[in-house]
Short mmCIF file of C-alpha atoms in Angstrom, two decimals:
data_model
loop_
_atom_site.label_atom_id
_atom_site.label_comp_id
_atom_site.label_asym_id
_atom_site.label_seq_id
_atom_site.Cartn_x
_atom_site.Cartn_y
_atom_site.Cartn_z
CA MET Q 9 96.17 101.44 140.13
CA SER Q 10 98.90 102.10 138.40
CA ILE Q 11 98.83 101.16 134.51
CA LEU Q 12 101.92 100.39 134.21
CA VAL Q 13 104.77 98.78 135.79
CA LYS Q 14 107.04 101.05 137.40
CA GLU Q 15 109.69 97.97 137.91
CA LYS Q 16 112.43 98.86 136.03
CA SER Q 17 113.60 94.95 135.72
CA PHE Q 18 110.77 94.29 133.31
CA TYR Q 19 111.54 96.85 131.46
CA ARG Q 20 115.01 95.60 130.76
CA THR Q 21 113.72 92.38 129.91
CA LEU Q 22 111.38 93.56 127.18
CA PHE Q 23 112.88 96.22 125.00
CA PRO Q 24 115.78 94.74 124.50
CA LEU Q 25 114.07 91.87 123.34
CA ILE Q 26 111.70 93.74 121.06
CA ALA Q 27 114.48 96.19 120.21
CA VAL Q 28 116.51 93.13 118.92
CA ILE Q 29 113.63 90.75 117.24
CA ALA Q 30 112.25 93.71 115.38
CA LEU Q 31 115.50 94.43 113.77
CA GLN Q 32 115.99 90.99 112.94
CA ASN Q 33 112.23 90.57 111.38
CA VAL Q 34 112.95 93.75 109.61
CA ILE Q 35 116.30 92.31 107.84
CA THR Q 36 114.69 89.05 106.97
CA PHE Q 37 111.54 90.61 105.86
CA VAL Q 38 114.04 93.09 103.92
CA VAL Q 39 115.40 90.71 102.40
CA ALA Q 40 111.96 89.19 100.67
CA LEU Q 41 111.42 92.94 99.63
CA ALA Q 42 114.55 93.45 97.65
CA ASP Q 43 113.53 90.40 95.99
CA ASN Q 44 110.34 92.12 95.31
CA VAL Q 45 111.48 95.53 94.31
CA MET Q 46 114.39 93.62 91.58
CA LEU Q 47 111.70 91.68 90.41
CA GLY Q 48 109.41 94.60 90.43
CA MET Q 49 112.40 96.81 88.63
CA TYR Q 50 113.11 93.83 86.02
CA SER Q 51 109.47 92.82 84.81
CA GLU Q 52 106.19 92.39 86.40
CA THR Q 53 105.21 89.58 85.80
CA ALA Q 54 108.30 88.15 86.88
CA LEU Q 55 107.43 89.99 90.04
CA SER Q 56 103.83 88.86 90.61
CA GLY Q 57 105.00 84.89 89.42
CA ALA Q 58 107.22 85.54 92.76
CA ALA Q 59 104.77 87.08 95.08
CA LEU Q 60 102.96 83.66 94.46
CA VAL Q 61 105.92 81.40 95.04
CA ASN Q 62 106.25 83.56 98.30
CA GLN Q 63 103.00 82.60 99.23
CA ILE Q 64 104.12 78.84 99.34
CA GLN Q 65 107.03 80.04 101.51
CA PHE Q 66 104.72 82.30 103.58
CA LEU Q 67 103.00 79.07 104.38
CA LEU Q 68 106.51 76.73 105.54
CA GLN Q 69 107.35 79.68 107.46
CA MET Q 70 103.82 80.49 109.58
CA VAL Q 71 103.82 76.30 109.88
CA VAL Q 72 108.13 77.08 111.70
CA GLY Q 73 106.77 79.42 113.22
CA GLY Q 74 104.13 77.96 115.17
CA ILE Q 75 106.52 74.91 115.16
CA GLY Q 76 109.45 77.78 117.07
CA GLU Q 77 106.59 79.44 119.05
CA GLY Q 78 105.30 76.32 120.79
CA MET Q 79 108.60 75.60 122.16
CA ILE Q 80 109.03 78.68 123.45
CA VAL Q 81 106.21 78.49 125.63
CA MET Q 82 107.70 75.28 127.30
CA THR Q 83 111.40 76.76 126.50
CA SER Q 84 110.85 79.69 128.53
CA ARG Q 85 109.10 77.95 131.65
CA PHE Q 86 112.02 75.59 131.98
CA TRP Q 87 114.47 78.75 131.47
CA GLY Q 88 112.91 80.10 133.99
CA ALA Q 89 113.26 76.99 136.19
CA LYS Q 90 116.81 76.56 135.09
CA ASP Q 91 115.67 73.42 133.36
CA ILE Q 92 118.24 72.70 130.68
CA SER Q 93 117.87 69.60 129.77
CA SER Q 94 114.02 70.39 128.38
CA ILE Q 95 115.77 72.35 126.70
CA LYS Q 96 117.38 70.58 124.69
CA LYS Q 97 114.48 67.96 124.74
CA THR Q 98 112.14 70.06 123.19
CA THR Q 99 114.30 71.88 120.38
CA ALA Q 100 115.07 68.48 119.47
CA ILE Q 101 110.85 67.63 119.17
CA GLY Q 102 110.55 71.14 117.28
CA MET Q 103 114.20 70.05 114.74
CA LEU Q 104 112.09 66.71 114.02
CA LEU Q 105 108.98 68.46 113.30
CA GLY Q 106 110.09 71.21 111.43
CA ILE Q 107 112.39 68.95 108.45
CA VAL Q 108 109.19 66.58 108.18
CA ILE Q 109 107.23 69.37 107.18
CA ALA Q 110 110.08 71.41 105.38
CA ALA Q 111 110.66 68.07 103.33
CA ALA Q 112 106.88 67.04 102.35
CA MET Q 113 106.54 70.50 100.86
CA TRP Q 114 109.46 70.88 98.61
CA ALA Q 115 108.52 67.98 97.22
CA ALA Q 116 105.29 68.95 96.75
CA VAL Q 117 106.44 71.96 94.75
CA PHE Q 118 109.50 70.63 92.84
CA PHE Q 119 107.02 68.13 91.25
CA MET Q 120 104.37 69.97 91.04
CA PRO Q 121 105.24 72.84 90.22
CA GLY Q 122 102.46 74.10 87.98
CA GLU Q 123 99.47 72.23 89.58
CA VAL Q 124 100.60 74.25 93.20
CA LEU Q 125 100.71 77.90 91.32
CA SER Q 126 97.57 77.00 88.81
CA LEU Q 127 95.72 77.13 92.75
CA PHE Q 128 96.79 80.55 92.74
CA THR Q 129 95.61 82.43 89.16
CA PHE Q 130 95.09 81.11 85.51
CA GLU Q 131 97.71 83.47 83.99
CA GLN Q 132 100.13 81.40 82.58
CA ALA Q 133 102.62 83.93 82.08
CA VAL Q 134 102.66 84.21 85.68
CA ILE Q 135 102.68 80.57 86.79
CA GLY Q 136 105.74 80.29 83.97
CA GLU Q 137 107.62 82.89 85.52
CA GLY Q 138 106.75 81.48 89.16
CA THR Q 139 107.86 78.10 87.76
CA GLN Q 140 110.84 78.90 87.85
CA TYR Q 141 111.44 80.80 90.81
CA MET Q 142 109.97 78.22 92.71
CA GLN Q 143 111.90 75.22 91.33
CA ILE Q 144 115.14 76.72 93.00
CA VAL Q 145 113.77 78.33 96.23
CA CYS Q 146 111.89 75.53 97.51
CA PHE Q 147 115.51 73.74 97.85
CA SER Q 148 115.84 77.07 101.12
CA TYR Q 149 113.64 74.79 102.94
CA VAL Q 150 114.97 72.66 105.15
CA PHE Q 151 117.83 75.09 105.30
CA PHE Q 152 115.03 77.44 106.72
CA THR Q 153 113.09 75.42 108.97
CA ILE Q 154 116.58 74.09 110.32
CA ASN Q 155 117.98 77.63 111.44
CA SER Q 156 114.06 78.84 112.67
CA ILE Q 157 114.36 76.19 114.99
CA LEU Q 158 117.76 76.93 116.46
CA LEU Q 159 116.39 80.93 116.71
CA ALA Q 160 113.61 80.31 118.28
CA SER Q 161 115.06 77.82 121.08
CA LEU Q 162 118.33 80.32 121.62
CA ARG Q 163 115.46 83.14 122.01
CA SER Q 164 113.83 81.39 124.42
CA VAL Q 165 116.46 81.46 127.07
CA GLU Q 166 116.94 85.48 125.78
CA THR Q 167 119.62 85.53 123.29
CA VAL Q 168 118.63 86.78 120.61
CA LYS Q 169 121.23 88.79 119.00
CA ILE Q 170 122.75 85.95 116.92
CA GLY Q 171 119.27 86.35 115.42
CA PHE Q 172 120.14 89.69 113.83
CA ALA Q 173 123.62 89.73 112.57
CA VAL Q 174 122.75 86.41 110.91
CA SER Q 175 119.56 88.48 109.19
CA ILE Q 176 122.49 91.57 108.67
CA ILE Q 177 124.57 88.84 106.78
CA SER Q 178 121.93 87.03 105.00
CA LEU Q 179 120.49 90.67 103.64
CA GLY Q 180 124.23 91.08 102.07
CA VAL Q 181 124.61 88.35 100.47
CA ASN Q 182 121.00 88.49 98.54
CA ILE Q 183 121.28 91.93 97.77
CA PHE Q 184 124.25 91.29 96.29
CA LEU Q 185 123.83 88.27 94.47
CA ASN Q 186 119.77 89.79 93.37
CA TYR Q 187 121.81 92.66 91.56
CA MET Q 188 124.36 90.31 89.84
CA LEU Q 189 121.92 87.63 88.40
CA ILE Q 190 118.89 89.32 88.24
CA PHE Q 191 120.26 92.07 85.68
CA GLY Q 192 123.13 90.29 84.47
CA ASN Q 193 126.12 93.09 86.66
CA PHE Q 194 129.93 91.74 86.97
CA GLY Q 195 129.43 89.33 84.21
CA ALA Q 196 126.84 87.55 84.88
CA PRO Q 197 124.59 86.28 83.24
CA GLY Q 198 120.74 87.76 83.38
CA LEU Q 199 118.60 84.94 85.03
CA GLY Q 200 115.49 87.28 86.37
CA SER Q 201 113.45 85.08 88.08
CA ARG Q 202 115.48 82.09 89.04
CA GLY Q 203 118.66 84.97 90.16
CA ALA Q 204 116.35 85.22 92.48
CA ALA Q 205 116.51 82.22 93.59
CA ILE Q 206 119.27 81.59 93.10
CA ALA Q 207 120.43 84.87 95.74
CA THR Q 208 117.84 83.20 98.22
CA LEU Q 209 119.06 79.95 98.50
CA THR Q 210 122.67 80.86 99.24
CA ALA Q 211 121.29 83.32 101.88
CA ARG Q 212 119.35 80.59 103.74
CA ILE Q 213 122.61 77.72 103.36
CA VAL Q 214 124.84 80.85 104.86
CA GLU Q 215 122.17 82.09 107.01
CA MET Q 216 121.84 78.25 109.04
CA GLY Q 217 125.56 77.52 108.51
CA ILE Q 218 125.69 80.95 110.83
CA THR Q 219 123.48 79.74 113.48
CA CYS Q 220 124.14 76.01 113.11
CA ILE Q 221 128.03 77.19 114.66
CA TYR Q 222 126.74 79.59 117.04
CA ALA Q 223 124.59 77.39 118.82
CA PHE Q 224 126.54 74.66 119.21
CA ARG Q 225 129.94 75.66 119.59
CA ILE Q 226 129.07 79.14 121.13
CA ASP Q 227 126.38 79.23 123.00
CA ARG Q 228 127.02 78.52 126.45
CA LYS Q 229 123.04 79.03 127.53
CA ILE Q 230 121.84 75.65 126.37
CA ARG Q 231 125.23 74.49 125.54
CA LEU Q 232 123.27 72.27 122.41
CA LYS Q 233 125.15 69.13 120.82
CA VAL Q 234 124.37 67.37 117.37
CA ARG Q 235 123.88 64.46 119.33
CA ASP Q 236 121.12 66.36 121.36
CA LEU Q 237 118.89 66.65 118.66
CA LEU Q 238 119.15 62.85 117.73
CA ARG Q 239 117.26 61.23 121.37
CA ILE Q 240 113.56 62.11 121.89
CA SER Q 241 112.03 62.32 124.30
CA LYS Q 242 108.63 60.64 125.05
CA GLY Q 243 107.35 62.68 128.21
CA ILE Q 244 108.78 65.47 126.89
CA PHE Q 245 107.17 65.38 123.93
CA ARG Q 246 103.46 64.49 125.12
CA GLN Q 247 103.41 67.14 126.31
CA TYR Q 248 105.11 69.54 123.14
CA ILE Q 249 101.82 67.42 121.21
CA ARG Q 250 99.70 69.09 123.63
CA VAL Q 251 101.00 72.49 123.91
CA GLY Q 252 102.46 72.50 121.06
CA THR Q 253 100.23 71.56 118.42
CA PRO Q 254 97.58 74.45 118.90
CA VAL Q 255 100.09 76.52 117.90
CA ILE Q 256 101.55 74.92 114.37
CA VAL Q 257 97.60 74.27 113.67
CA SER Q 258 96.68 78.23 113.90
CA GLY Q 259 100.31 78.83 112.30
CA ALA Q 260 99.40 76.58 109.30
CA MET Q 261 95.94 77.58 108.88
CA TRP Q 262 96.68 81.44 108.82
CA GLY Q 263 99.32 80.13 106.58
CA VAL Q 264 96.53 78.55 103.88
CA ALA Q 265 93.86 81.15 104.72
CA MET Q 266 96.44 84.00 103.86
CA ALA Q 267 97.05 81.66 100.45
CA ILE Q 268 93.73 81.86 99.54
CA GLN Q 269 93.13 85.23 99.89
CA ALA Q 270 96.45 85.38 97.54
CA ALA Q 271 94.45 83.06 95.79
CA ILE Q 272 91.14 85.21 95.70
CA LEU Q 273 93.17 88.22 94.61
CA GLY Q 274 95.21 86.28 91.84
CA HIS Q 275 91.58 85.54 89.69
CA MET Q 276 90.80 88.93 89.97
CA GLY Q 277 93.64 89.96 87.83
CA ALA Q 278 98.13 90.37 87.60
CA ALA Q 279 97.19 94.22 88.72
CA ALA Q 280 95.76 93.06 92.12
CA ILE Q 281 98.62 90.43 92.01
CA ALA Q 282 100.81 92.39 91.72
CA ALA Q 283 99.32 94.83 94.21
CA ASN Q 284 99.03 93.25 96.39
CA SER Q 285 102.18 91.53 96.09
CA ILE Q 286 103.60 95.47 96.68
CA ALA Q 287 101.44 95.78 99.90
CA ALA Q 288 101.87 92.52 102.09
CA ALA Q 289 105.65 93.44 101.54
CA VAL Q 290 105.68 96.47 102.99
CA PHE Q 291 103.63 95.73 105.17
CA GLU Q 292 105.49 93.13 106.19
CA VAL Q 293 108.19 94.80 107.11
CA VAL Q 294 106.47 98.23 109.08
CA THR Q 295 104.64 95.22 111.63
CA VAL Q 296 108.03 93.94 112.66
CA VAL Q 297 107.69 95.90 115.71
CA ALA Q 298 103.94 94.15 116.53
CA TYR Q 299 105.16 90.84 115.74
CA ALA Q 300 108.15 90.59 117.70
CA SER Q 301 106.31 91.98 120.76
CA ALA Q 302 104.59 89.21 120.21
CA SER Q 303 107.63 87.20 120.45
CA ALA Q 304 108.89 88.69 123.74
CA ALA Q 305 105.46 89.10 125.50
CA ALA Q 306 105.25 85.72 125.17
CA VAL Q 307 108.90 84.55 126.64
CA VAL Q 308 108.11 87.15 129.35
CA ILE Q 309 105.42 85.78 130.40
CA ALA Q 310 106.28 82.40 130.18
CA LYS Q 311 109.49 82.74 131.96
CA THR Q 312 107.86 85.43 134.50
CA LEU Q 313 105.52 81.64 135.06
CA GLY Q 314 108.37 79.73 135.33
CA GLU Q 315 109.95 82.03 137.93
CA GLY Q 316 106.40 81.12 140.25
CA LYS Q 317 105.86 85.35 140.38
CA LYS Q 318 102.23 84.90 139.30
CA GLU Q 319 101.30 87.71 141.06
CA MET Q 320 103.75 89.91 138.47
CA VAL Q 321 101.28 88.52 135.63
CA ARG Q 322 98.34 91.20 135.61
CA PRO Q 323 100.24 94.36 136.23
CA TYR Q 324 102.68 93.08 133.75
CA THR Q 325 99.65 91.88 130.86
CA ARG Q 326 97.79 95.94 131.81
CA THR Q 327 101.52 97.13 130.76
CA LEU Q 328 101.76 95.22 127.77
CA GLN Q 329 98.60 96.24 126.07
CA VAL Q 330 99.12 99.95 126.45
CA ILE Q 331 102.84 99.55 124.60
CA PHE Q 332 100.86 97.50 121.96
CA LEU Q 333 98.55 99.92 121.00
CA LEU Q 334 101.12 102.82 121.02
CA ILE Q 335 102.85 100.15 118.49
CA GLY Q 336 99.88 100.13 116.42
CA ALA Q 337 99.48 103.51 116.48
CA VAL Q 338 103.34 105.00 115.40
CA THR Q 339 103.10 101.59 112.80
CA GLY Q 340 99.70 102.15 110.90
CA LEU Q 341 101.29 106.50 110.65
CA LEU Q 342 104.62 105.26 109.38
CA LEU Q 343 102.57 102.75 106.08
CA PHE Q 344 100.21 105.73 105.81
CA LEU Q 345 103.04 108.49 104.91
CA LEU Q 346 105.61 105.83 103.54
CA LYS Q 347 103.01 104.88 100.38
CA ASP Q 348 103.56 106.70 97.55
CA ALA Q 349 107.21 106.58 98.24
CA ILE Q 350 107.60 103.06 98.15
CA VAL Q 351 104.94 102.48 95.30
CA GLY Q 352 107.21 104.95 93.46
CA LEU Q 353 110.26 102.04 92.97
CA TYR Q 354 108.49 99.91 91.49
CA SER Q 355 108.18 99.70 87.07
CA ILE Q 356 104.55 99.25 87.36
CA THR Q 357 100.60 100.11 85.38
CA PRO Q 358 98.98 102.88 86.42
CA GLU Q 359 95.95 100.39 87.69
CA THR Q 360 98.85 98.57 90.08
CA LYS Q 361 99.69 101.87 91.39
CA ARG Q 362 96.11 102.37 92.07
CA LEU Q 363 96.02 99.55 93.53
CA ALA Q 364 98.80 99.11 95.77
CA LEU Q 365 98.47 102.69 97.39
CA GLU Q 366 94.24 101.83 97.81
CA PHE Q 367 94.89 98.53 99.43
CA MET Q 368 97.57 100.22 101.67
CA THR Q 369 95.92 103.38 102.83
CA ILE Q 370 93.53 100.03 104.04
CA LEU Q 371 96.43 98.04 106.07
CA SER Q 372 97.54 102.01 107.61
CA VAL Q 373 93.55 101.65 109.47
CA THR Q 374 93.69 97.32 110.12
CA VAL Q 375 97.53 97.56 111.70
CA VAL Q 376 96.23 98.84 114.42
CA GLY Q 377 94.10 95.99 115.43
CA THR Q 378 96.54 94.06 114.31
CA ALA Q 379 99.55 95.40 116.19
CA TYR Q 380 96.93 95.01 119.59
CA GLN Q 381 95.07 91.52 118.84
CA MET Q 382 97.81 89.79 117.50
CA PRO Q 383 100.77 90.20 120.45
CA ALA Q 384 97.40 90.05 123.62
CA LEU Q 385 96.57 86.57 122.28
CA THR Q 386 99.43 84.63 120.38
CA GLY Q 387 101.79 86.75 122.89
CA ILE Q 388 100.18 87.12 126.35
CA VAL Q 389 97.55 84.23 125.89
CA ARG Q 390 99.63 81.98 124.47
CA GLY Q 391 102.59 82.72 127.15
CA GLY Q 392 100.18 81.78 129.54
CA GLY Q 393 99.77 78.07 128.57
CA ASP Q 394 96.47 78.97 126.76
CA THR Q 395 97.08 77.63 123.01
CA LYS Q 396 94.14 76.33 121.97
CA PHE Q 397 92.62 79.62 122.13
CA VAL Q 398 94.53 81.66 119.51
CA MET Q 399 93.35 78.28 117.12
CA ILE Q 400 90.18 78.54 118.11
CA ASN Q 401 89.56 82.29 117.29
CA ASP Q 402 91.08 82.07 113.87
CA LEU Q 403 89.20 79.03 112.75
CA ILE Q 404 85.72 80.80 113.84
CA PHE Q 405 87.05 84.41 112.49
CA MET Q 406 88.94 83.09 108.89
CA TRP Q 407 87.41 80.77 108.04
CA GLY Q 408 83.69 80.97 109.10
CA ILE Q 409 83.63 84.66 108.33
CA VAL Q 410 86.20 86.02 105.84
CA LEU Q 411 87.25 83.86 103.72
CA PRO Q 412 83.69 82.86 103.21
CA ILE Q 413 82.70 86.43 102.99
CA SER Q 414 85.53 87.54 100.82
CA ALA Q 415 84.80 84.71 98.33
CA MET Q 416 81.60 85.06 97.11
CA ALA Q 417 82.64 89.22 97.40
CA ALA Q 418 84.87 88.35 94.75
CA PHE Q 419 83.33 85.68 92.56
CA LEU Q 420 79.28 85.85 93.26
CA TRP Q 421 78.90 89.53 93.96
CA SER Q 422 81.70 90.73 91.50
CA TRP Q 423 83.10 92.88 93.71
CA SER Q 424 85.78 95.74 92.89
CA PRO Q 425 89.60 94.21 94.06
CA VAL Q 426 89.79 96.72 97.24
CA LEU Q 427 86.12 95.65 98.56
CA VAL Q 428 87.44 92.27 97.99
CA PHE Q 429 90.51 93.56 99.92
CA ILE Q 430 88.47 95.37 102.80
CA CYS Q 431 86.86 91.83 103.09
CA LEU Q 432 89.97 90.57 103.59
CA LYS Q 433 91.21 92.18 106.37
CA ALA Q 434 88.23 93.29 108.50
CA ASP Q 435 88.94 90.30 110.68
CA GLN Q 436 92.09 92.27 112.58
CA ILE Q 437 89.95 94.97 113.33
CA LEU Q 438 86.85 92.78 115.19
CA LYS Q 439 89.61 89.99 116.46
CA CYS Q 440 90.74 93.82 119.11
CA PHE Q 441 86.90 93.26 120.45
CA VAL Q 442 88.05 89.41 121.62
CA ALA Q 443 91.41 89.44 122.91
CA VAL Q 444 89.99 92.80 125.18
CA ILE Q 445 87.58 90.02 126.97
CA LYS Q 446 89.87 87.45 127.16
CA VAL Q 447 93.14 89.32 128.42
CA ASN Q 448 91.76 90.98 130.65
CA ARG Q 449 89.75 87.92 132.15
CA TYR Q 450 93.16 86.20 132.93
CA ARG Q 451 91.92 82.37 132.25
CA TRP Q 452 94.85 82.05 130.06
CA VAL Q 453 97.48 81.09 132.84
CA LYS Q 454 97.39 77.36 132.78
CA GLN Q 455 99.85 74.52 134.17
CA ILE Q 456 101.93 72.85 131.09
CA ASP Q 457 103.22 70.27 132.63
#
């Protein structure tokens, strides 16, 4: 039996999805990397403060991403069945949940910035810089959420180019305003962290505006109207809660876990905070293809089931796993080769530079595991309708193994930041063994109605 499918339509669907979603994601992450690099050129303290605030943004991103992925599991099947009405109803539910969560997070960080940041570090200078950044950038949360939910809905019907176009424009706005407002160019005041926050907020408003114009005025697949988002179907809501809740909870747990990881490293000194910020920002950019492959796999598997082509799931799954491994190998090599050049862009202390390089070396190995197990579980398994497994798996590995051992390594055993970082990333390799068994048993194909 051939490992790779020979059906050309499979590749014509998969690779354009991966390419455009990856390009969109790389631009999105480059926006964050631009803040990271420019603040790193301005001040290491400003870089560290913004990095901690971005952990909160990452938590929101994971929760909203979970809402969107829960939508995609359902809406991709509806798309396969050409049930446009149910796609609109699912989008309305996702939008309501996302806005409620974004508003709650805005209130928490706007009214209690010092209390929130003190969970990550005791460095008062870092908290001060972070507070300036956070009390402005938090206003972007709702705009980011609306944009993300609309793009997830469009992605489920294989409309992905608009996301890339929006991200390109957002990147241009962000970099230009960063250059002007962080350093005080073109006659503008040099605002440092506050300038970066204003640039990010402006970019989020622009991208949401463009996406809304496309979704409500130009798109001809869903033909979404504002009134469609004001109607909540009880039947679809119950279905979404059953299918989507594990995805949302998994995203939230992962976001909180990443925040705790940052807090563990944050309490090991300012150098560890800055080094982790640099490594994480670069890692997010070079892994965009892996994350895009997860989204594309979920759409392909869910759509295939929605079309009633269950017999194609096995050959598609085998082929996807080979593609995931190839992506991991290329990504790991790329990260390893680029690490010195990228760290050289930052104005940081020798200690921070050493840690950043060591962190990226570790990530260049663990990314191979990430590129396989993450899309295998969050793409194939979730796309097949088994949304609970990823949540349970993350609960066991992250909360039962990684975080307790890493916390003890940092605070009880006084291990070095590098050894603690290895502990924090070990699950990316360990999960591969679970993913191989789970995916190839094919018990994840579920009915979602």
